[in-house]
Short mmCIF file of N, CA, C and O in Angstrom, two decimals:
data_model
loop_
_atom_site.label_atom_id
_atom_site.label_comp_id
_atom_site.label_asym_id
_atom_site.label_seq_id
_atom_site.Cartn_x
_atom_site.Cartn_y
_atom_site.Cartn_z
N UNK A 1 90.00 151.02 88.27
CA UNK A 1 91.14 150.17 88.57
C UNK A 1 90.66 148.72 88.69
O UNK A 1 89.63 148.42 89.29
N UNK A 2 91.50 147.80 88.06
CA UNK A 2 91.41 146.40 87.93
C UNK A 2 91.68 145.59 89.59
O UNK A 2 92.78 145.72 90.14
N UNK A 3 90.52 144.77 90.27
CA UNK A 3 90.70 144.12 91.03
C UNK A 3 91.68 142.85 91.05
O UNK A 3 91.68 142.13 90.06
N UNK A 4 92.58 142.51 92.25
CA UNK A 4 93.48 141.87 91.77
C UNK A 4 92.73 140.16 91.80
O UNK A 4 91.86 139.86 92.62
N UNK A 5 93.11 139.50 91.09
CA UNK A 5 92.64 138.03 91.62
C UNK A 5 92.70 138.11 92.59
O UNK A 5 93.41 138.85 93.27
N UNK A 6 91.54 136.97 93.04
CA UNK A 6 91.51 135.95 94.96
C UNK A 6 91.90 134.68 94.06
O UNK A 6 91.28 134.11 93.16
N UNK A 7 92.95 134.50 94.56
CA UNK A 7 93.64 132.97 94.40
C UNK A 7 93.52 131.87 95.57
O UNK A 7 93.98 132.01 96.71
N UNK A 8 92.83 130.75 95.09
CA UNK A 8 92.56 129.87 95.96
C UNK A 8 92.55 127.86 94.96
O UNK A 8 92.53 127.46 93.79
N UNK A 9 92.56 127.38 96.00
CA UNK A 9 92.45 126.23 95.00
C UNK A 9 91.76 124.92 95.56
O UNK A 9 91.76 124.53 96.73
N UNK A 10 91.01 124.20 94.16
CA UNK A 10 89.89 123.53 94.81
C UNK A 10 90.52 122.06 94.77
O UNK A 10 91.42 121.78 93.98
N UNK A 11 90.01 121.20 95.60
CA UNK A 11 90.55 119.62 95.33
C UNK A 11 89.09 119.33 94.70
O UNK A 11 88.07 119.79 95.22
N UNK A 12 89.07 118.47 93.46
CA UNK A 12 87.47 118.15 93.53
C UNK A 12 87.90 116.30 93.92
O UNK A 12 88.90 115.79 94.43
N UNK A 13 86.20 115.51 93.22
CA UNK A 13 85.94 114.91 93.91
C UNK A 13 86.99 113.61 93.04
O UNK A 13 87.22 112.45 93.40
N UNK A 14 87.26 114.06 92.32
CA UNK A 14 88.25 113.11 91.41
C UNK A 14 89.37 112.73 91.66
O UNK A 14 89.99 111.93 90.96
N UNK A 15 89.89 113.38 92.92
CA UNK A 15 91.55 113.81 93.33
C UNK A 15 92.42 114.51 92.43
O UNK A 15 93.63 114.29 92.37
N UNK A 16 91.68 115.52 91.60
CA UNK A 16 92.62 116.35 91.01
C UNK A 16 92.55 117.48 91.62
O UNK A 16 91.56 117.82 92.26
N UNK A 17 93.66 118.23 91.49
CA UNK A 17 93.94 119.76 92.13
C UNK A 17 93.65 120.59 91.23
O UNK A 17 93.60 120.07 90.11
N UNK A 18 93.36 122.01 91.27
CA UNK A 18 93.16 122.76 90.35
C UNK A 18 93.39 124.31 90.87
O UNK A 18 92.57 124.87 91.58
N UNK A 19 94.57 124.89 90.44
CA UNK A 19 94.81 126.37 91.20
C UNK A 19 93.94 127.19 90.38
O UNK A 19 93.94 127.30 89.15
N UNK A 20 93.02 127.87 91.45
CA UNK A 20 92.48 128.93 90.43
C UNK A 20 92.93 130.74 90.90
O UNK A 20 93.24 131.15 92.02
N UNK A 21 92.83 131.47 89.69
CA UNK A 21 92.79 132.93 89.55
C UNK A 21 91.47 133.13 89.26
O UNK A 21 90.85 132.63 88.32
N UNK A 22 91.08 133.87 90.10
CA UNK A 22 89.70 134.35 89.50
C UNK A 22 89.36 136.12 89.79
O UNK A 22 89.28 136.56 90.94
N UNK A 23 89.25 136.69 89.02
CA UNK A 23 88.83 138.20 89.58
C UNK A 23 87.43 138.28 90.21
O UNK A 23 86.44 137.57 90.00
N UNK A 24 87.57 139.07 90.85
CA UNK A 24 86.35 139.74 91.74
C UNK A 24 85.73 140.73 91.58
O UNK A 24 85.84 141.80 92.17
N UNK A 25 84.95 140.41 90.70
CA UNK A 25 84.16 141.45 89.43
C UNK A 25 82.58 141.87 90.49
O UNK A 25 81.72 142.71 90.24
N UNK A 26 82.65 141.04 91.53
CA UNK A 26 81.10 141.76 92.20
C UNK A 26 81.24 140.66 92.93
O UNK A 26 81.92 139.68 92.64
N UNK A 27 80.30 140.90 94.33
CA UNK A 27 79.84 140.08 95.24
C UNK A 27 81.25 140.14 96.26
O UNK A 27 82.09 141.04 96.28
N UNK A 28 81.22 138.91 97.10
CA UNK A 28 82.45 138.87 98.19
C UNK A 28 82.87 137.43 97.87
O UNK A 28 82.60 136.84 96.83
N UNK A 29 83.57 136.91 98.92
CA UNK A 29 84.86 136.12 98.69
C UNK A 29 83.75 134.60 98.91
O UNK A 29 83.91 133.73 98.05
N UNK A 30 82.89 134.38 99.79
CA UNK A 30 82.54 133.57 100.35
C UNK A 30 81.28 133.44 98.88
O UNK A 30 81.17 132.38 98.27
N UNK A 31 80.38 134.77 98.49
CA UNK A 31 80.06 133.72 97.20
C UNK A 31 80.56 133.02 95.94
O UNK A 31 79.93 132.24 95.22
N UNK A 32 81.99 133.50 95.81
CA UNK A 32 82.72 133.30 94.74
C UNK A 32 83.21 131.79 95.00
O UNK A 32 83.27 130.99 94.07
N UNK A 33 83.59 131.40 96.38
CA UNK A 33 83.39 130.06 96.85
C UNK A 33 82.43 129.32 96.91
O UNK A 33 82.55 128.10 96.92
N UNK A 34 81.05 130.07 96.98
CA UNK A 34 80.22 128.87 97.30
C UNK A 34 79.56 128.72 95.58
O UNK A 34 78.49 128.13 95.46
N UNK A 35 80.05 129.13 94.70
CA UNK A 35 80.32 128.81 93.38
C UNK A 35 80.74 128.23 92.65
O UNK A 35 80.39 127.70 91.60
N UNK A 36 82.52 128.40 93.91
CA UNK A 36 83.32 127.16 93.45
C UNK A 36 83.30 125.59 94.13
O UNK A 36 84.06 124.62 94.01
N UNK A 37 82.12 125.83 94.84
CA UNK A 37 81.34 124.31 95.53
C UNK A 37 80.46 123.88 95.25
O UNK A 37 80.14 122.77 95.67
N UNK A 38 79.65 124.65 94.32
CA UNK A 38 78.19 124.42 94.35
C UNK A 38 77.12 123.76 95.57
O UNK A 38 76.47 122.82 96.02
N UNK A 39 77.49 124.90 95.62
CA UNK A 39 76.27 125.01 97.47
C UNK A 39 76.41 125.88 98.34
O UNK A 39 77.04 126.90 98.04
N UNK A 40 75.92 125.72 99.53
CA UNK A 40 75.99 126.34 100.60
C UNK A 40 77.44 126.26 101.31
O UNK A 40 77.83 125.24 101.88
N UNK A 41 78.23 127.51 101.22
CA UNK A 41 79.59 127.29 101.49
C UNK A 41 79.72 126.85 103.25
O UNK A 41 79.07 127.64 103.94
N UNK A 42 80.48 125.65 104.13
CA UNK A 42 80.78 125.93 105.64
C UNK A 42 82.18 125.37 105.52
O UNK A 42 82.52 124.57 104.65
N UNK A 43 82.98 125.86 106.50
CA UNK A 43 83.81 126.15 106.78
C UNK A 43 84.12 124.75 107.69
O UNK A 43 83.39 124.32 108.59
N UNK A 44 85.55 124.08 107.15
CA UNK A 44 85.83 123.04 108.04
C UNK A 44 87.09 123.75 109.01
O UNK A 44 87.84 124.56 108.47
N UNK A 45 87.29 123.37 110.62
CA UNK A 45 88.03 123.65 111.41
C UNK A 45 89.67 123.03 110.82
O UNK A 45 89.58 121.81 110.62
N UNK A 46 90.85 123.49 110.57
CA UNK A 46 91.65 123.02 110.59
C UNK A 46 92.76 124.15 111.47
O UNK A 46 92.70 125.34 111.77
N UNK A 47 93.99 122.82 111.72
CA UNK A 47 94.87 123.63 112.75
C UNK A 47 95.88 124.91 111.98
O UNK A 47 96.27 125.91 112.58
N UNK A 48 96.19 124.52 110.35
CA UNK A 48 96.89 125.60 110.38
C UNK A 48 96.20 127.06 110.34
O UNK A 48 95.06 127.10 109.88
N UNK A 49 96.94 128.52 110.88
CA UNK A 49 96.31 129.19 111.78
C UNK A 49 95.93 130.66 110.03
O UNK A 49 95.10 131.55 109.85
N UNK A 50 97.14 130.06 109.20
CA UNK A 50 96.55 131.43 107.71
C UNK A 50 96.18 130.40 106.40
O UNK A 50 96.42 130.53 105.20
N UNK A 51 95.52 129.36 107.12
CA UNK A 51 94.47 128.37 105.46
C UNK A 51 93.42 128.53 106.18
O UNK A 51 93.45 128.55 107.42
N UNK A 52 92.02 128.70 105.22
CA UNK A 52 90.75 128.01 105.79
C UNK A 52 90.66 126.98 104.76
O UNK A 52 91.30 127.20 103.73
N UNK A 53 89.90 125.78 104.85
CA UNK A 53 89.12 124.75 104.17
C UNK A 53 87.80 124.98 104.26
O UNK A 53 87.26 125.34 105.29
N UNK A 54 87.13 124.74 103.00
CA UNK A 54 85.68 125.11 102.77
C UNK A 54 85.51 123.61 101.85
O UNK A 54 86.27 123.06 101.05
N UNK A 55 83.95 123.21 102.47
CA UNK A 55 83.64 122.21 101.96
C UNK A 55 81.70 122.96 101.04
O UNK A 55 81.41 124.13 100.78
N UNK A 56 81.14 122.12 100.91
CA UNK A 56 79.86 122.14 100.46
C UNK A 56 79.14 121.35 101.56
O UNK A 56 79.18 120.16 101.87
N UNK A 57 78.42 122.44 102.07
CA UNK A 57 77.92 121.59 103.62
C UNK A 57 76.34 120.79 103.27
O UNK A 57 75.76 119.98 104.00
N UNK A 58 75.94 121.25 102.07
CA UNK A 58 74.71 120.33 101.62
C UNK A 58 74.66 119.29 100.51
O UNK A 58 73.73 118.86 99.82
N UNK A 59 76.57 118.90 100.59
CA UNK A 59 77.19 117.99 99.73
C UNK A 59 76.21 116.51 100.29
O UNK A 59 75.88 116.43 101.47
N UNK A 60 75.92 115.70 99.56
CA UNK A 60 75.03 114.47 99.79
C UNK A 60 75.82 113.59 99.64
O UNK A 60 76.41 113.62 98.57
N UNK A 61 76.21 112.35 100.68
CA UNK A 61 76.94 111.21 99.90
C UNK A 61 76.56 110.42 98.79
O UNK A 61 77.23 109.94 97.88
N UNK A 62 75.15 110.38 99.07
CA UNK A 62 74.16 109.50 97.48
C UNK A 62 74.52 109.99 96.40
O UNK A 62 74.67 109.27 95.42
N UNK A 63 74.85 111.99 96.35
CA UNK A 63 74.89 111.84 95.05
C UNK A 63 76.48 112.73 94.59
O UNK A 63 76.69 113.43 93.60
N UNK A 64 77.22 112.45 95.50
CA UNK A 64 78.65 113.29 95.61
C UNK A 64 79.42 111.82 95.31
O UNK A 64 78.77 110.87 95.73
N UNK A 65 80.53 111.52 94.73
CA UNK A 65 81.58 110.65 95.11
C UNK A 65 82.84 111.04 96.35
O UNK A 65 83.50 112.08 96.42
N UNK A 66 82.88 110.10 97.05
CA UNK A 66 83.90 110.53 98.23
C UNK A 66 85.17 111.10 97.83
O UNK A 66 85.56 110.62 96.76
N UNK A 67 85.93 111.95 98.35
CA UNK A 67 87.18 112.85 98.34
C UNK A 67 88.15 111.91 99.13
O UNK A 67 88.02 112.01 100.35
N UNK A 68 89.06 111.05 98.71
CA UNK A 68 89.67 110.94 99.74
C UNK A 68 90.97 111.91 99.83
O UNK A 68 91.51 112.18 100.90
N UNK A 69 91.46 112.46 98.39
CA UNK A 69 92.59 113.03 98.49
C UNK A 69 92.10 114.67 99.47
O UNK A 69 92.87 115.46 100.02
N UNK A 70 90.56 114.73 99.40
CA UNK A 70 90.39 116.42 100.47
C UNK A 70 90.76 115.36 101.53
O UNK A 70 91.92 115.34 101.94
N UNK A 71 89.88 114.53 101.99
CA UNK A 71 90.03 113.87 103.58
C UNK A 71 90.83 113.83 103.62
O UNK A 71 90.96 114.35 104.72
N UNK A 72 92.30 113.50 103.16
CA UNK A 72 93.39 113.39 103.55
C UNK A 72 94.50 114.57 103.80
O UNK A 72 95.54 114.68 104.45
N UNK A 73 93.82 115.27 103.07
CA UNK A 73 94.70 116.65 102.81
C UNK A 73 94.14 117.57 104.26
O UNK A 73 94.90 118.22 104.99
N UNK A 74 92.86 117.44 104.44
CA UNK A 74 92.26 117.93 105.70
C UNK A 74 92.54 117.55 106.17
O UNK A 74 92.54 118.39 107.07
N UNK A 75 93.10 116.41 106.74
CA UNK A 75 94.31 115.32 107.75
C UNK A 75 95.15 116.31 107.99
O UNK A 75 95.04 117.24 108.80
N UNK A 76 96.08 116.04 107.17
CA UNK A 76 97.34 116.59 106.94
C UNK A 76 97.34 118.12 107.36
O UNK A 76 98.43 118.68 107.53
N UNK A 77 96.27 118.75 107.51
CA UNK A 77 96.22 120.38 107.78
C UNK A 77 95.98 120.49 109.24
O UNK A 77 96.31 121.57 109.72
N UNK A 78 95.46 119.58 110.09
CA UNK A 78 94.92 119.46 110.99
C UNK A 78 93.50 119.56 111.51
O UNK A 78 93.10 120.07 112.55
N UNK A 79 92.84 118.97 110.56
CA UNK A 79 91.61 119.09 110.65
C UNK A 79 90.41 117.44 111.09
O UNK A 79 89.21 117.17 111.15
N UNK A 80 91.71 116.78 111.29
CA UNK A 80 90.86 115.30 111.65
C UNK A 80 90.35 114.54 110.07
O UNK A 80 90.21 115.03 108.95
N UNK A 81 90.14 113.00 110.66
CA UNK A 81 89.65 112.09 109.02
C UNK A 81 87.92 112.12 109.25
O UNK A 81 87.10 111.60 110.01
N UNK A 82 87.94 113.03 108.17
CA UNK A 82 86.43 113.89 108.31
C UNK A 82 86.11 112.50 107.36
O UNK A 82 86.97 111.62 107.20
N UNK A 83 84.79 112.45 106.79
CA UNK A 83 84.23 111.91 105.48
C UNK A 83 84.21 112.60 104.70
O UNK A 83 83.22 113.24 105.05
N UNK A 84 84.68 113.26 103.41
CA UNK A 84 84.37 114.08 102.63
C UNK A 84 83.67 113.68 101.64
O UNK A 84 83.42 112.50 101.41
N UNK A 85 83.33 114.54 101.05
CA UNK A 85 82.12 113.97 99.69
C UNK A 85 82.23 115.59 99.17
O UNK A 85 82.17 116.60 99.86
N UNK A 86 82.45 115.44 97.43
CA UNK A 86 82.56 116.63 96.67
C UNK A 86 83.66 117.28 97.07
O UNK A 86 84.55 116.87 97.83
N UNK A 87 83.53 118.59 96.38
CA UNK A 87 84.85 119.48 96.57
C UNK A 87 85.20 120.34 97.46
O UNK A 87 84.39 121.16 97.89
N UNK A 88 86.63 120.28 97.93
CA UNK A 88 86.55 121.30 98.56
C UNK A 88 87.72 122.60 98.24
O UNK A 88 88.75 122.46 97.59
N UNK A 89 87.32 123.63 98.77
CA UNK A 89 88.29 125.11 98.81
C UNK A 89 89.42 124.93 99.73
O UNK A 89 89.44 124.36 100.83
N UNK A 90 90.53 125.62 99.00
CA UNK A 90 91.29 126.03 100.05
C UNK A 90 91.62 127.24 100.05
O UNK A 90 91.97 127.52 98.90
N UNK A 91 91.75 128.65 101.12
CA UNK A 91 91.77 130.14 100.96
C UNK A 91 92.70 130.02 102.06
O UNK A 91 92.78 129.22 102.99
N UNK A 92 93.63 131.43 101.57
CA UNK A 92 94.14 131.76 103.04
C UNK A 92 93.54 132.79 103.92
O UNK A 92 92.46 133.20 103.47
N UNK A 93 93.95 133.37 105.13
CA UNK A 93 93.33 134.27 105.99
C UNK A 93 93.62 135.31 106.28
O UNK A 93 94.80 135.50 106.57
N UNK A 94 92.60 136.52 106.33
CA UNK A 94 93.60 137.50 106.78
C UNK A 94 92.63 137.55 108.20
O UNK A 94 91.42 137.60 108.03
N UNK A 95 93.04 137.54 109.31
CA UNK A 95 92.02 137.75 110.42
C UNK A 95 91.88 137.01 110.38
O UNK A 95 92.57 136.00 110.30
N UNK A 96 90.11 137.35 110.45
CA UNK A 96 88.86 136.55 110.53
C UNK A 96 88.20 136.15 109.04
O UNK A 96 87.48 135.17 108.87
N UNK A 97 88.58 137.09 108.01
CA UNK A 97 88.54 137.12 106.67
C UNK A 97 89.05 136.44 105.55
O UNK A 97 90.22 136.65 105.23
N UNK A 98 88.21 135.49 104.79
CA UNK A 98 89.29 134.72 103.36
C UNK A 98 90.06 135.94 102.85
O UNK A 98 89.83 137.14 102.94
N UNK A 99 91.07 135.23 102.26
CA UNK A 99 92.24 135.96 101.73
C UNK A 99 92.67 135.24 100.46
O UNK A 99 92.16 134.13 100.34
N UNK A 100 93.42 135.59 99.57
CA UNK A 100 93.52 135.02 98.26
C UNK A 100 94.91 134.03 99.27
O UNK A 100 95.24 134.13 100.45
N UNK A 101 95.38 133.22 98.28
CA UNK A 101 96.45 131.99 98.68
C UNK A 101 97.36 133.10 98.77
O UNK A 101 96.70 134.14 98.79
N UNK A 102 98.61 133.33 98.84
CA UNK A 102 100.35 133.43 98.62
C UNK A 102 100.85 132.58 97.92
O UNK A 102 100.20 131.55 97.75
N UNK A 103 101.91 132.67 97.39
CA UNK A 103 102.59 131.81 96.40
C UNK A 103 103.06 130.96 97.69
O UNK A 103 102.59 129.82 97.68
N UNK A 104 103.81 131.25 98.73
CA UNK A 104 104.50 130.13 99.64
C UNK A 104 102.83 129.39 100.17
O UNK A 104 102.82 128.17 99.98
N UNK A 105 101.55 129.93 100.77
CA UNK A 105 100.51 129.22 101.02
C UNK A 105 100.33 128.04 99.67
O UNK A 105 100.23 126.83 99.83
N UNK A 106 100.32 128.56 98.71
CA UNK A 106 100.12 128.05 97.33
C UNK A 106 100.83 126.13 97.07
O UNK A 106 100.51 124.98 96.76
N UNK A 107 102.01 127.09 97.50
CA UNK A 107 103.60 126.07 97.35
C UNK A 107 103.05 124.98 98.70
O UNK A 107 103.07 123.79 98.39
N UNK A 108 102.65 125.25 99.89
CA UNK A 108 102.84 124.67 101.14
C UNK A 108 101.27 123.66 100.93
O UNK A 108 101.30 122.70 101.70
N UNK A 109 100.10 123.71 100.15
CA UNK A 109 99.02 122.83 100.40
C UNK A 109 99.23 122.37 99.19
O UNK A 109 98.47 121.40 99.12
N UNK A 110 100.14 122.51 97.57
CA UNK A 110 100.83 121.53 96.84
C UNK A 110 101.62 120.75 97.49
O UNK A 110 101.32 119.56 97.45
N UNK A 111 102.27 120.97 97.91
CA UNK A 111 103.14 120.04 98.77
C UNK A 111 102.03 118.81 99.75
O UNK A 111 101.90 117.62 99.50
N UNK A 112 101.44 119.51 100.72
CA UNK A 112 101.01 118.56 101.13
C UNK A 112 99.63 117.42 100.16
O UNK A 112 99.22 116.31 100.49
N UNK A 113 99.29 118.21 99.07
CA UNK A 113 98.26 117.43 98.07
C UNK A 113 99.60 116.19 97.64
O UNK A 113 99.31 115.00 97.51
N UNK A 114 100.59 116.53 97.52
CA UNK A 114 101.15 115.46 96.71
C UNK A 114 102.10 114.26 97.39
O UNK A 114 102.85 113.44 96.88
N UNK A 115 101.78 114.51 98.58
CA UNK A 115 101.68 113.02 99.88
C UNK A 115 100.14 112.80 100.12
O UNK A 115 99.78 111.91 100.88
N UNK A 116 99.21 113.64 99.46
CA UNK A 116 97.76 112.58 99.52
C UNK A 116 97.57 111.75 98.53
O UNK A 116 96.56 111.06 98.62
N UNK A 117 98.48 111.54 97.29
CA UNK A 117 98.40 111.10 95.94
C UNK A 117 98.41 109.85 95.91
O UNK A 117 98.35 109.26 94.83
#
């Protein structure tokens, strides 16, 4: 039996959005992210209680260009005006566990990407 996509979506460092489908052909959720960061995946604190934000925690400012549309979008989630540099994830939660997006999660951090614009 066919695994269903983990749907999640990355801001990179350009301020473009990008929804991805990706199947889960091996490994778990957190390397398939730290894939889609290139690096060491950590986890930024934000207030809403079913998104996590994932950044690249060995992102370098020397050689990353700054995010302002993540910083802002991590604003907007409740997560404070971090510095960002490179890309970051957005997943939803189940628990304690990433979870693929929902179409309304999906719909609700488009929405807020397009008051970071």
């Amino acid at each position: 039996m066919a695994r269903e996509p983990f749907i999640y979506i990355v801001v990179a460092e350009d301020g473009t959005s990008h929804e991805h489908h990706t199947r889960l052909r091996g490994g778990d959720v957190e390397s398939l992210l730290r894939r889609a960061v290139g690096g060491c995946l950590a986890p930024i604190p934000i207030g809403v209680p079913d998104l996590y934000v994932w950044c690249d925690e060995d992102g370098h400012p020397k050689t990353l260009r700054p995010n302002p549309v993540g910083r802002l979008l991590v604003a907007r989630l409740g997560g404070g005006e971090l510095p960002l540099v490179g890309p970051i994830v957005v997943t939803g939660r189940h628990g304690a566990t990433a979870a693929s997006l929902t179409t309304i999660q999906v719909h609700a951090v488009l929405a807020a990407l397009a008051h970071c614009r």
